[in-house]
CSV table of C-alpha atoms in Angstrom, one decimal:
chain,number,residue,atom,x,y,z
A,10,UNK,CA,90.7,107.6,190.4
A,11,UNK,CA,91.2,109.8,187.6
A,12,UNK,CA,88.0,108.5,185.6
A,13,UNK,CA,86.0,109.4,188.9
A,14,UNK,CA,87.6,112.9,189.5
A,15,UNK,CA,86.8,113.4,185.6
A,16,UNK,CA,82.9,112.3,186.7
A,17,UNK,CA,82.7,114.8,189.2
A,18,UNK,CA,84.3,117.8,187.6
A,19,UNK,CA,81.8,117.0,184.8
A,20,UNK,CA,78.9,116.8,187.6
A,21,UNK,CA,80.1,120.1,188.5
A,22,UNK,CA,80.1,122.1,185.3
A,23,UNK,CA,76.3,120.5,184.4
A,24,UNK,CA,75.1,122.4,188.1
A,25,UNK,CA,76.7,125.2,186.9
A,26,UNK,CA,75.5,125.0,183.6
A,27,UNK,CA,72.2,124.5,185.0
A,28,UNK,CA,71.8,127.1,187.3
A,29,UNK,CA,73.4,130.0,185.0
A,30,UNK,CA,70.8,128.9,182.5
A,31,UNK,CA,67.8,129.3,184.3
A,32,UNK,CA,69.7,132.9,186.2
A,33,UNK,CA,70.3,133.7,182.2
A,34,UNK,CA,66.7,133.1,180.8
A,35,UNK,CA,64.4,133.4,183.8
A,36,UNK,CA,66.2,136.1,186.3
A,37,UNK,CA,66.3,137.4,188.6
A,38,UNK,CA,65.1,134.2,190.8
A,39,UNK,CA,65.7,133.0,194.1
A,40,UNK,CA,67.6,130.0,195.2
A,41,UNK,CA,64.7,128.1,196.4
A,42,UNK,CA,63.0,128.6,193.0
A,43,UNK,CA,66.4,127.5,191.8
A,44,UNK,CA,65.9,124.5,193.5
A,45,UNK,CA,62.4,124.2,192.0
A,46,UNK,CA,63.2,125.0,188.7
A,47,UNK,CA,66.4,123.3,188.0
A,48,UNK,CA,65.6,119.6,190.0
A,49,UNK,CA,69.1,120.4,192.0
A,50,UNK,CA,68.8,120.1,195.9
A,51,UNK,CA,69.1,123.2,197.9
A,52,UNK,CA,72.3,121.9,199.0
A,53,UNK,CA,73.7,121.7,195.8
A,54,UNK,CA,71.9,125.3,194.3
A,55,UNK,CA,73.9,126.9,197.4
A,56,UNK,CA,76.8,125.5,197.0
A,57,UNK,CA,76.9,126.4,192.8
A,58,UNK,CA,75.7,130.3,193.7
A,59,UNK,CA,78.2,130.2,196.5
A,60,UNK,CA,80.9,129.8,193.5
A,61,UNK,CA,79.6,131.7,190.9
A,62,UNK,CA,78.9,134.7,193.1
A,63,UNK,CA,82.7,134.5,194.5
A,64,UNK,CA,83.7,134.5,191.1
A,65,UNK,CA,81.3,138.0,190.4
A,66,UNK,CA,79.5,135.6,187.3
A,67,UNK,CA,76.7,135.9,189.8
A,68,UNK,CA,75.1,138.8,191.3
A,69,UNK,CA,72.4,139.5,194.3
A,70,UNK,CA,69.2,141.6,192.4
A,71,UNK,CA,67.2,142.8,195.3
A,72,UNK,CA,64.9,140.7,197.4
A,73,UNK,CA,61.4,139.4,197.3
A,74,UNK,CA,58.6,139.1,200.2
A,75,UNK,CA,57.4,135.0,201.0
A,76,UNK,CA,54.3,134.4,202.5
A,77,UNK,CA,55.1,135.2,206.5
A,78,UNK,CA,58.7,134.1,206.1
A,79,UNK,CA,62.2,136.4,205.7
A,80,UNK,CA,62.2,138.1,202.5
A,81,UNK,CA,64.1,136.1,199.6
A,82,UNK,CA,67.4,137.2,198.2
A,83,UNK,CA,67.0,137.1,194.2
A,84,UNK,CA,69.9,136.2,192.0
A,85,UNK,CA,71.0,137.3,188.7
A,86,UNK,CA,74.0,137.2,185.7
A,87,UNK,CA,75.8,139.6,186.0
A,88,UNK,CA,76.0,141.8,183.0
A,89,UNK,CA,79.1,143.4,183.6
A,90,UNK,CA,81.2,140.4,183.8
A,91,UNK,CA,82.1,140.1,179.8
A,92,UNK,CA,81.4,142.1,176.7
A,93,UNK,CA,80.3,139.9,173.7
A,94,UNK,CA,80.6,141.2,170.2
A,95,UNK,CA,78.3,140.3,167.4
A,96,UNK,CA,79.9,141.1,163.3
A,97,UNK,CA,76.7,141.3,161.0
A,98,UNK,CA,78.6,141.3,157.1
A,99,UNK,CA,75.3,142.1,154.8
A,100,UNK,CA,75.5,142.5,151.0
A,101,UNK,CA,75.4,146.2,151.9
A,102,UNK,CA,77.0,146.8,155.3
A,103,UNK,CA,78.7,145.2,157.9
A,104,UNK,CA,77.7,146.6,161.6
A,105,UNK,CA,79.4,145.6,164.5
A,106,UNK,CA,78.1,145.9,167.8
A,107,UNK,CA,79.2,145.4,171.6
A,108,UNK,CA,76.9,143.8,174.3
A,109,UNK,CA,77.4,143.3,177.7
A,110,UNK,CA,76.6,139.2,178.9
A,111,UNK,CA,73.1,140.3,179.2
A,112,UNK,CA,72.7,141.8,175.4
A,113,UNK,CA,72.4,144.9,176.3
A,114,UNK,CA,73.9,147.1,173.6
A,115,UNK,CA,76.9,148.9,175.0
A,116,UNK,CA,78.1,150.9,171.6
A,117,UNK,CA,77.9,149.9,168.0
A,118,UNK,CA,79.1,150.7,164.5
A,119,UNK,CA,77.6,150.1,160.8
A,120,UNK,CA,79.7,150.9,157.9
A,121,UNK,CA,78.5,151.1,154.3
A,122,UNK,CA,79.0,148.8,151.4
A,123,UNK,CA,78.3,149.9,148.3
A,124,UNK,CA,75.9,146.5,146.2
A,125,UNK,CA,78.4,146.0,143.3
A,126,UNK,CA,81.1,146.4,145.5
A,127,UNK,CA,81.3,143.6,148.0
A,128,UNK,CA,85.4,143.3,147.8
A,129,UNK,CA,86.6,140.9,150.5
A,130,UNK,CA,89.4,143.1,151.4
A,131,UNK,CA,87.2,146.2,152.1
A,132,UNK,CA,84.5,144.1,153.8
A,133,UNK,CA,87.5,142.8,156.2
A,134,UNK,CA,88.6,145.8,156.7
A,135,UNK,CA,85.3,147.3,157.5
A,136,UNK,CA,84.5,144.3,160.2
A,137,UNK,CA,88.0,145.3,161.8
A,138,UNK,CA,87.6,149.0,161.8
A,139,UNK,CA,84.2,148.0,163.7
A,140,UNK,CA,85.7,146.0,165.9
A,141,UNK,CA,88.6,149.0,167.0
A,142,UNK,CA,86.2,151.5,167.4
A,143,UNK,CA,83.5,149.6,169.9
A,144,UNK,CA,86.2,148.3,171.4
A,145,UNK,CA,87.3,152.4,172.2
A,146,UNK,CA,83.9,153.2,173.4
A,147,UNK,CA,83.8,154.4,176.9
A,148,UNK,CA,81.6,151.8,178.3
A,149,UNK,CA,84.1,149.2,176.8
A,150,UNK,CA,86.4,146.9,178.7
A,151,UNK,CA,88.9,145.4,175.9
A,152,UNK,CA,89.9,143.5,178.6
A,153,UNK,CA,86.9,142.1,179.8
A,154,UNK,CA,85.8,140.9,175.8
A,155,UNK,CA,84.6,137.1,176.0
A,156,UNK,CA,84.5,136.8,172.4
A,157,UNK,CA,83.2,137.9,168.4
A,158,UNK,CA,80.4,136.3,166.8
A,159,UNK,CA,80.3,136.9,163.3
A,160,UNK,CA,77.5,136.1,160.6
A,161,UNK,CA,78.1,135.7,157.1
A,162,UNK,CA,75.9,135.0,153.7
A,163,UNK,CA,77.1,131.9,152.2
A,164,UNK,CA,78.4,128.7,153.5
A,165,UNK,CA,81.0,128.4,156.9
A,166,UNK,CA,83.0,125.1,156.2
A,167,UNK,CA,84.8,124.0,159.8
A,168,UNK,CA,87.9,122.3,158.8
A,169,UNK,CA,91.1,123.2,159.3
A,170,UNK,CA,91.1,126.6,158.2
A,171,UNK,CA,87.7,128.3,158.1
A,172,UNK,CA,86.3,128.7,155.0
A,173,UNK,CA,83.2,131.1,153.8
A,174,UNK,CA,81.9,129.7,150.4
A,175,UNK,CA,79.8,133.1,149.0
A,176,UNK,CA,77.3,133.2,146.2
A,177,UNK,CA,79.8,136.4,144.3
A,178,UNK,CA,83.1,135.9,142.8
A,179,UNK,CA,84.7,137.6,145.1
A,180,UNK,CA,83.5,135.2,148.3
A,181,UNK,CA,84.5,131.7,146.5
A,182,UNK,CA,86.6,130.0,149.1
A,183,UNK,CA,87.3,132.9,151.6
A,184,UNK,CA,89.6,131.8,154.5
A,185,UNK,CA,88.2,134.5,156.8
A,186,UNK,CA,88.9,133.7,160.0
A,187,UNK,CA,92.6,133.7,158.6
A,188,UNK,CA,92.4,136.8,157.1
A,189,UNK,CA,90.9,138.8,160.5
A,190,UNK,CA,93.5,137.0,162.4
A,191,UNK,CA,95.9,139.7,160.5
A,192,UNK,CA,94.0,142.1,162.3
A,193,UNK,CA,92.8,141.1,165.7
A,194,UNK,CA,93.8,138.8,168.3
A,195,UNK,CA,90.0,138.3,169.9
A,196,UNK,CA,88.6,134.8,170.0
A,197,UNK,CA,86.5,134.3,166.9
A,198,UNK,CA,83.3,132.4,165.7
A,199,UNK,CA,82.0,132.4,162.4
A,200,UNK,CA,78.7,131.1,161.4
A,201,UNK,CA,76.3,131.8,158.8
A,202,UNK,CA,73.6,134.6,159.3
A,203,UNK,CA,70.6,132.5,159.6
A,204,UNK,CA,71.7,130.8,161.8
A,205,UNK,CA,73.1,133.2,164.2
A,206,UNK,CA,69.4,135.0,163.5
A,207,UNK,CA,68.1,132.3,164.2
A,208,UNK,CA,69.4,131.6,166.9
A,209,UNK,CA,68.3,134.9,168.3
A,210,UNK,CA,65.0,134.6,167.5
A,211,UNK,CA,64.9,131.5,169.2
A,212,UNK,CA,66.1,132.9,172.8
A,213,UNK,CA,64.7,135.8,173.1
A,214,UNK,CA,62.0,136.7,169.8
A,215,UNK,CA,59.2,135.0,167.8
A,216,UNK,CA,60.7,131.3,168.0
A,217,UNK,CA,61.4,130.7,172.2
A,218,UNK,CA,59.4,127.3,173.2
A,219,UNK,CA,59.5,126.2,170.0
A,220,UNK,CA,61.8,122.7,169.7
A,221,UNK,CA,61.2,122.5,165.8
A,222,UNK,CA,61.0,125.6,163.4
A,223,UNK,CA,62.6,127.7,160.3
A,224,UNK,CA,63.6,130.9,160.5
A,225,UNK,CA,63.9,132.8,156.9
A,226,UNK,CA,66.6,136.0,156.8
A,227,UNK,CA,65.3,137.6,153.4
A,228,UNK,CA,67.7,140.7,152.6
A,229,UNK,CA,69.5,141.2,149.3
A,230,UNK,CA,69.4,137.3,149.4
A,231,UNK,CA,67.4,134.5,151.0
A,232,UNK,CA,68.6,132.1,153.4
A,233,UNK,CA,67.4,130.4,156.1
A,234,UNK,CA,68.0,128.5,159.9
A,235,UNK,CA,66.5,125.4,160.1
A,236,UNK,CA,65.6,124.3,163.9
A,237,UNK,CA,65.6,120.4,164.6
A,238,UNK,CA,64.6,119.0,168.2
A,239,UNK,CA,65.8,122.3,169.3
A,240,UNK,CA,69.1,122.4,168.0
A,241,UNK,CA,70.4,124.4,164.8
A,242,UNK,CA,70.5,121.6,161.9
A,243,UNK,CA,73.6,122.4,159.6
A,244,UNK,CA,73.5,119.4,157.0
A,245,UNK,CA,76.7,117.0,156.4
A,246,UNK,CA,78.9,119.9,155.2
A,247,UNK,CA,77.3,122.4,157.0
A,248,UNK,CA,75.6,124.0,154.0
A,249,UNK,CA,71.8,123.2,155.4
A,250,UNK,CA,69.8,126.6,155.0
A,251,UNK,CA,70.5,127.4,151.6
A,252,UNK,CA,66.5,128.0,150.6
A,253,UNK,CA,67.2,130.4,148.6
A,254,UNK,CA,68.8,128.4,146.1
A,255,UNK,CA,65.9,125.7,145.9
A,256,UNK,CA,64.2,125.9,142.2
A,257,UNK,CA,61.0,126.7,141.5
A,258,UNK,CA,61.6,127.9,137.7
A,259,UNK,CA,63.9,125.4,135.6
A,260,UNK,CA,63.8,127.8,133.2
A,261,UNK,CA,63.2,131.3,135.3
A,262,UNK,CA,65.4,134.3,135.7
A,263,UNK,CA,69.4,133.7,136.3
A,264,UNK,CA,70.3,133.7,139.9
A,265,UNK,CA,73.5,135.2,141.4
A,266,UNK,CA,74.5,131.5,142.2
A,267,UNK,CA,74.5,130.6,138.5
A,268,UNK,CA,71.2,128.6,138.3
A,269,UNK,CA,67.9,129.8,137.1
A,270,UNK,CA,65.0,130.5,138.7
A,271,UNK,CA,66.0,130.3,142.2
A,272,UNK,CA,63.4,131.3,145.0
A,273,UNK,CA,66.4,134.4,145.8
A,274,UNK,CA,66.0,135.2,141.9
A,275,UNK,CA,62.1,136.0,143.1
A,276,UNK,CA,61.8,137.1,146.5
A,277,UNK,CA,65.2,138.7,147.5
A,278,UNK,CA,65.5,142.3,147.9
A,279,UNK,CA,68.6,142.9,144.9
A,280,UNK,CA,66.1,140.7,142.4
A,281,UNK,CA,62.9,142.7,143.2
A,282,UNK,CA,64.8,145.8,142.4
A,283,UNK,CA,66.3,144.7,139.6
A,284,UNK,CA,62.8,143.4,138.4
A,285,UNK,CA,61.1,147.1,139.4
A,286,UNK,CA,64.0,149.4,137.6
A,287,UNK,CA,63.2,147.4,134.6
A,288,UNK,CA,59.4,148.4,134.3
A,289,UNK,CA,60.6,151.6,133.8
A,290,UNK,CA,62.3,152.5,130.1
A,291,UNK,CA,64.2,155.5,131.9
A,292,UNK,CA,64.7,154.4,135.2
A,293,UNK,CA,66.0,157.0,137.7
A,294,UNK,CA,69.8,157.0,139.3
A,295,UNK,CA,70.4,154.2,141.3
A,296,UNK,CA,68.9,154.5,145.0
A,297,UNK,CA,70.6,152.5,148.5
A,298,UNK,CA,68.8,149.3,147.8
A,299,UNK,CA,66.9,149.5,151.1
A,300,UNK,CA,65.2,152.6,149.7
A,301,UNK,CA,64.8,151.1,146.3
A,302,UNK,CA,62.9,148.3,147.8
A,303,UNK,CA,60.7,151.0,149.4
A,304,UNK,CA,60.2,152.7,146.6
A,305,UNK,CA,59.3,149.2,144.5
A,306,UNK,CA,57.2,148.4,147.3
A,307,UNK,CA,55.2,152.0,147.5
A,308,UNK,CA,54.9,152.1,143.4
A,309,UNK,CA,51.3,152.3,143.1
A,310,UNK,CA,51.4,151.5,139.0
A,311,UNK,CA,49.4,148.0,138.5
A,312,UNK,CA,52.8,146.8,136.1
A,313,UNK,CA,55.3,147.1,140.2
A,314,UNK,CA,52.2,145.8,142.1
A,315,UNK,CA,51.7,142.7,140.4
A,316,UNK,CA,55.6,142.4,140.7
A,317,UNK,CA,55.5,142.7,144.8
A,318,UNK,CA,52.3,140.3,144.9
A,319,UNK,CA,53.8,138.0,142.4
A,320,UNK,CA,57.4,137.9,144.8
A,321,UNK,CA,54.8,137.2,147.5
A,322,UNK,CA,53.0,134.6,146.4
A,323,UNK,CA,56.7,132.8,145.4
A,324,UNK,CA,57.9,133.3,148.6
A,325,UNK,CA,54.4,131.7,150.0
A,326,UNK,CA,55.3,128.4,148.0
A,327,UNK,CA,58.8,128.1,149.3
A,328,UNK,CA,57.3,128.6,152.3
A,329,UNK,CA,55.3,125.6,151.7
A,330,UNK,CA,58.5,123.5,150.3
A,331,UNK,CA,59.5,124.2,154.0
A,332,UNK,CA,56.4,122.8,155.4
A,333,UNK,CA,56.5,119.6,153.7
A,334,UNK,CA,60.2,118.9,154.1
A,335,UNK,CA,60.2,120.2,157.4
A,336,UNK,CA,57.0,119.9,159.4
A,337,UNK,CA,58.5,123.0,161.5
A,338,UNK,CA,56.0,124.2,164.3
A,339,UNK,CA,56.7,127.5,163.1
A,340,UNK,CA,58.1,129.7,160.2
A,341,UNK,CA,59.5,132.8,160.9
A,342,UNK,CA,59.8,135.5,158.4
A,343,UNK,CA,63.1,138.2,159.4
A,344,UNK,CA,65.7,139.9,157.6
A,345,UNK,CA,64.9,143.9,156.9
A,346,UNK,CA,63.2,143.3,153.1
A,347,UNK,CA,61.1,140.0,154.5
A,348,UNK,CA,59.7,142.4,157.2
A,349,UNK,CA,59.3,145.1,155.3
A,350,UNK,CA,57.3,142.8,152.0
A,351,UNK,CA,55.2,141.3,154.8
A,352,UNK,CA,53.7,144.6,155.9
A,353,UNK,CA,51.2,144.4,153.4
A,354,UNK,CA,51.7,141.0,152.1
A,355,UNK,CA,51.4,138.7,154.9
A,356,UNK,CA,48.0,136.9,153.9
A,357,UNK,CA,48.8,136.5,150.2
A,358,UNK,CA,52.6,135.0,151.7
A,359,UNK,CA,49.9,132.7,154.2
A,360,UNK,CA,47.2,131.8,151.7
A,361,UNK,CA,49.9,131.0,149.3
A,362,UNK,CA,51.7,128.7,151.5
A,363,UNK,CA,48.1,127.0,152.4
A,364,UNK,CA,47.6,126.5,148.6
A,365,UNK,CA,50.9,124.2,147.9
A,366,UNK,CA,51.5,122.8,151.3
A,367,UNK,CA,50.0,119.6,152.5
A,368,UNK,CA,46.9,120.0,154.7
A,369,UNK,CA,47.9,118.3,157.7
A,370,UNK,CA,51.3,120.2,158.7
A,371,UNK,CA,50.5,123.4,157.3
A,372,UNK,CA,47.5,123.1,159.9
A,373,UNK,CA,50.2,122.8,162.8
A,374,UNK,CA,52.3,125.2,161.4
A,375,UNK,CA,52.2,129.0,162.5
A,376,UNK,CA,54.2,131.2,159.9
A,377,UNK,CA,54.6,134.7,161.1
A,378,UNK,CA,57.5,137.5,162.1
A,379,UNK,CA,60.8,137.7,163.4
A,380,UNK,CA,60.2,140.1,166.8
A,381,UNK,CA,64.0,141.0,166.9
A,382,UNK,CA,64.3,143.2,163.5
A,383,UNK,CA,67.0,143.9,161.7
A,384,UNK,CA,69.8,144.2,163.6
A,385,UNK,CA,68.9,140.5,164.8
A,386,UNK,CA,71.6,139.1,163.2
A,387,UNK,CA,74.8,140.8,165.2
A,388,UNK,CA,73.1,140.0,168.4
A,389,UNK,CA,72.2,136.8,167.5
A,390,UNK,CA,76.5,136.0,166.5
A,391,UNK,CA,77.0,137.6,170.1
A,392,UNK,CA,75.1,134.9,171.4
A,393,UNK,CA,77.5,132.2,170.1
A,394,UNK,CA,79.6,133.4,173.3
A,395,UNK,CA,76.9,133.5,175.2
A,396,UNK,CA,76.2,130.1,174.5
A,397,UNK,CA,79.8,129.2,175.2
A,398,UNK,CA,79.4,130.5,178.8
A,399,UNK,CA,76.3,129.1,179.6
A,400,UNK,CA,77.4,125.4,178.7
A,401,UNK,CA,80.3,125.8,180.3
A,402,UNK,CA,79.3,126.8,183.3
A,403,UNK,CA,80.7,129.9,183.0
A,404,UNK,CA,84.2,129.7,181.4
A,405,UNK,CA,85.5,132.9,180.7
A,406,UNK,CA,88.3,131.4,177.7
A,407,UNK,CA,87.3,130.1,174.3
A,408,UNK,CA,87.0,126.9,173.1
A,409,UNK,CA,89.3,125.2,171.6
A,410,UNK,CA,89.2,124.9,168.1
C-alpha cells in the first residue's frame, strides 16, 4: 500500500509539474489548450488548476473568445507568489537582484570590486549587504523569498561542504556557502556563472529550442556552459566549462591559472587590457576595466587593432575546439567583453571558427549572441529556484541538500 500511495503522490507532482511548466513558459493559456499541450485529460488539467489556483500558485489572466462558444478563462503563474534572488560575484562586482516568480526585476543592487582586490571576505560581505538591502526594498516580501541563486567564477564542488575552487589566491578552496551562512539564513544554491547564464539564455534568450549548445561568458575571464540533450553537462567533478583554460600556446603568455597560453590569457577582458596598456611606453592611470576594454577596443593605432583582431581570431579557434568536441547546434557568445568584442568582430570570430573547425559540424552549427546581456548571469542563478518550483510542482521549501 505504501509503494502504491508513493506512485500516486509521484503521479501527482509530474501533473503538476506539467501544467506549471507549460503556465510558466507559454502563458497565459487556457485549460483546454492545457489539455492539448500537456497530453493530460481535461479531467486531470482541472483537477491540477483546481489545486494550484486554491493554493494562489495559479492565477486567472483574463479571457479569450472561441469560435461561437463561451469565452475561455486563461490561466497564468502567478508572479507574486515568491521572490527569487539571483547573486552575480564578477571579478569586478557582485550585483544582487530580486525577481518576482516571473523574473520580473523587483529591486537590485551592484557593488564595486576593485580588479586587484577580489578579497573573499569583502566579496562576502558585498553579496550580503546586497542581499539586506533588496530584501528592504518596498516591493519586497522577506517573507515570501523562495530562495538565492548565486553564480561564481571558478569551480562549485557539491560535497559535504560547498566548495568554490577560484583561478586567484584568494578563491583556492572557498567554503562559501559556509561562510554566507554567518550571515543569512535564506536557502542557498551555488553554481558556477556559466552555467546559471546559461541556463538563462536557454529559457528565455538566444539558446530556447536548442537540446545541444555552448554558451561562452567572456568577462575578465572565459568560461563557458556546455548543453547536452538539453541538460547542463558538469563533468565528473563538476569542473566541465572550464574553456578558458584549454591551451592553444604551449609556450604563450602566463595565465592567471598558472599555465601558459591559455585561450583566457588571449581573449579575456583583464588580458586584452593588459596586452593594450603595454603598447603604450607611458600608459595613462589605470581606468575601470570595462572602460579600459572600451578604450582598447576604440584605439584606432594599427599596433591595438591588430591586438583586438588577433584576440578575435583566438577566440574564433576555441570556438572551433568547441565544435569538434561538442557538435553543439549552437554557440552562444555573452558576458559584457564577449558582446562588446563582437560588435565589430563577429565575422573574423565566424570565419575564424570556419577555418579550424571540421566542415561538417561547423555547417550545423550557428555561433551568434547571448540576447539576455549582461546582467544575464543574476537572473539566470534566480532561475535555479525557479527550476526548483517548477519540478516540484510547485513546492514552496528548498531541497534538501
Amino acid at each position: 500500500m505504501r509503494e502504491n500511495s508513493q506512485t500516486v503522490h509521484d503521479l501527482r507532482r509530474g501533473n503538476r509539474a506539467t501544467v506549471l511548466r507549460r503556465l510558466y513558459f507559454d502563458g497565459p493559456v487556457s485549460r483546454q489548450e492545457l489539455a492539448a499541450g500537456t497530453g493530460l485529460s481535461q479531467a486531470s488539467v482541472s483537477n491540477v488548476v483546481g489545486q494550484l489556483v486554491e493554493e494562489q500558485l495559479v492565477v486567472e489572466a483574463g479571457t479569450v473568445g472561441s469560435d461561437g462558444g463561451r469565452p475561455r478563462g486563461l490561466l497564468r503563474v502567478n508572479p507574486g507568489q515568491s521572490t527569487v534572488i539571483g547573486v552575480e560575484v564578477a571579478e569586478t562586482w557582485v550585483r544582487v537582484k530580486a525577481f518576482d516568480l516571473t523574473l520580473a526585476v523587483l529591486a537590485e543592487q551592484t557593488l564595486p570590486i576593485e580588479p586587484d582586490n577580489q578579497d573573499r571576505d569583502l566579496v562576502i560581505n558585498h553579496i550580503l549587504t546586497g542581499l539586506a538591502k533588496v530584501q528592504a526594498a518596498d516591493n519586497v516580501d522577506p517573507d515570501r523569498i523562495l530562495g538565492v541563486g548565486v553564480g561564481v567564477p571558478g569551480l562549485v564542488e557539491q560535497g559535504a561542504e560547498l566548495l568554490v575552487h577560484g583561478h586567484t589566491p584568494a578563491w583556492h578552496t572557498v567554503p562559501l556557502e559556509t561562510l554566507l551562512r554567518k550571515g543569512t539564513d535564506l536557502p542557498l544554491h551555488i553554481d558556477n556563472g556559466a552555467n546559471t547564464m546559461g541556463q538563462a539564455e536557454m529559457w528565455f534568450g538566444a539558446g530556447r529550442g536548442a537540446q545541444h549548445a555552448v554558451i561562452a561568458l567572456i568577462g575578465s575571464g572565459v568560461g563557458a556552459g556546455v548543453i547536452a540533450d538539453g541538460n547542463p553537462f558538469r563533468g565528473a567533478r563538476r569542473s566541465a566549462g572550464e574553456w578558458g583554460h584549454t591551451t592553444l600556446s604551449l609556450d604563450g603568455p602566463p595565465c592567471r591559472c598558472g599555465s601558459q597560453g591559455c585561450l583566457e590569457s588571449y581573449t579575456g577582458a583583464a588580458a586584452i587590457v593588459a596586452r593594450h596598456r603595454n603598447l603604450h611606453p607611458n600608459p595613462e592611470p589605470l581606468l575601470d576595466e570595462e572602460s579600459a576594454f572600451r578604450k582598447a577596443l576604440s584605439d584606432p593605432s594599427p599596433q591595438a587593432q591588430a591586438l583586438i583582431q588577433e584576440s578575435a581570431r583566438y577566440l574564433g579557434a576555441g570556438i572551433a575546439n568547441l565544435i569538434n568536441l561538442f557538435n553543439p547546434e549552437r554557440i552562444l557568445l555573452g558576458g559584457w567583453a564577449g558582446l562588446l568584442l563582437a560588435e565589430d568582430n563577429l565575422p573574423l570570430i565566424r570565419e575564424t571558427a570556419r577555418r579550424y573547425a571540421l566542415h561538417h559540424p561547423f555547417d550545423g552549427t550557428q555561433i551568434a549572441l547571448c540576447q539576455l546581456g549582461p546582467d544575464a548571469i543574476a537572473l539566470g542563478a534566480a532561475t535555479l529556484w525557479v527550476n526548483h518550483f517548477l519540478r516540484s510542482g510547485g513546492k514552496l521549501t528548498p531541497p534538501p541538500r
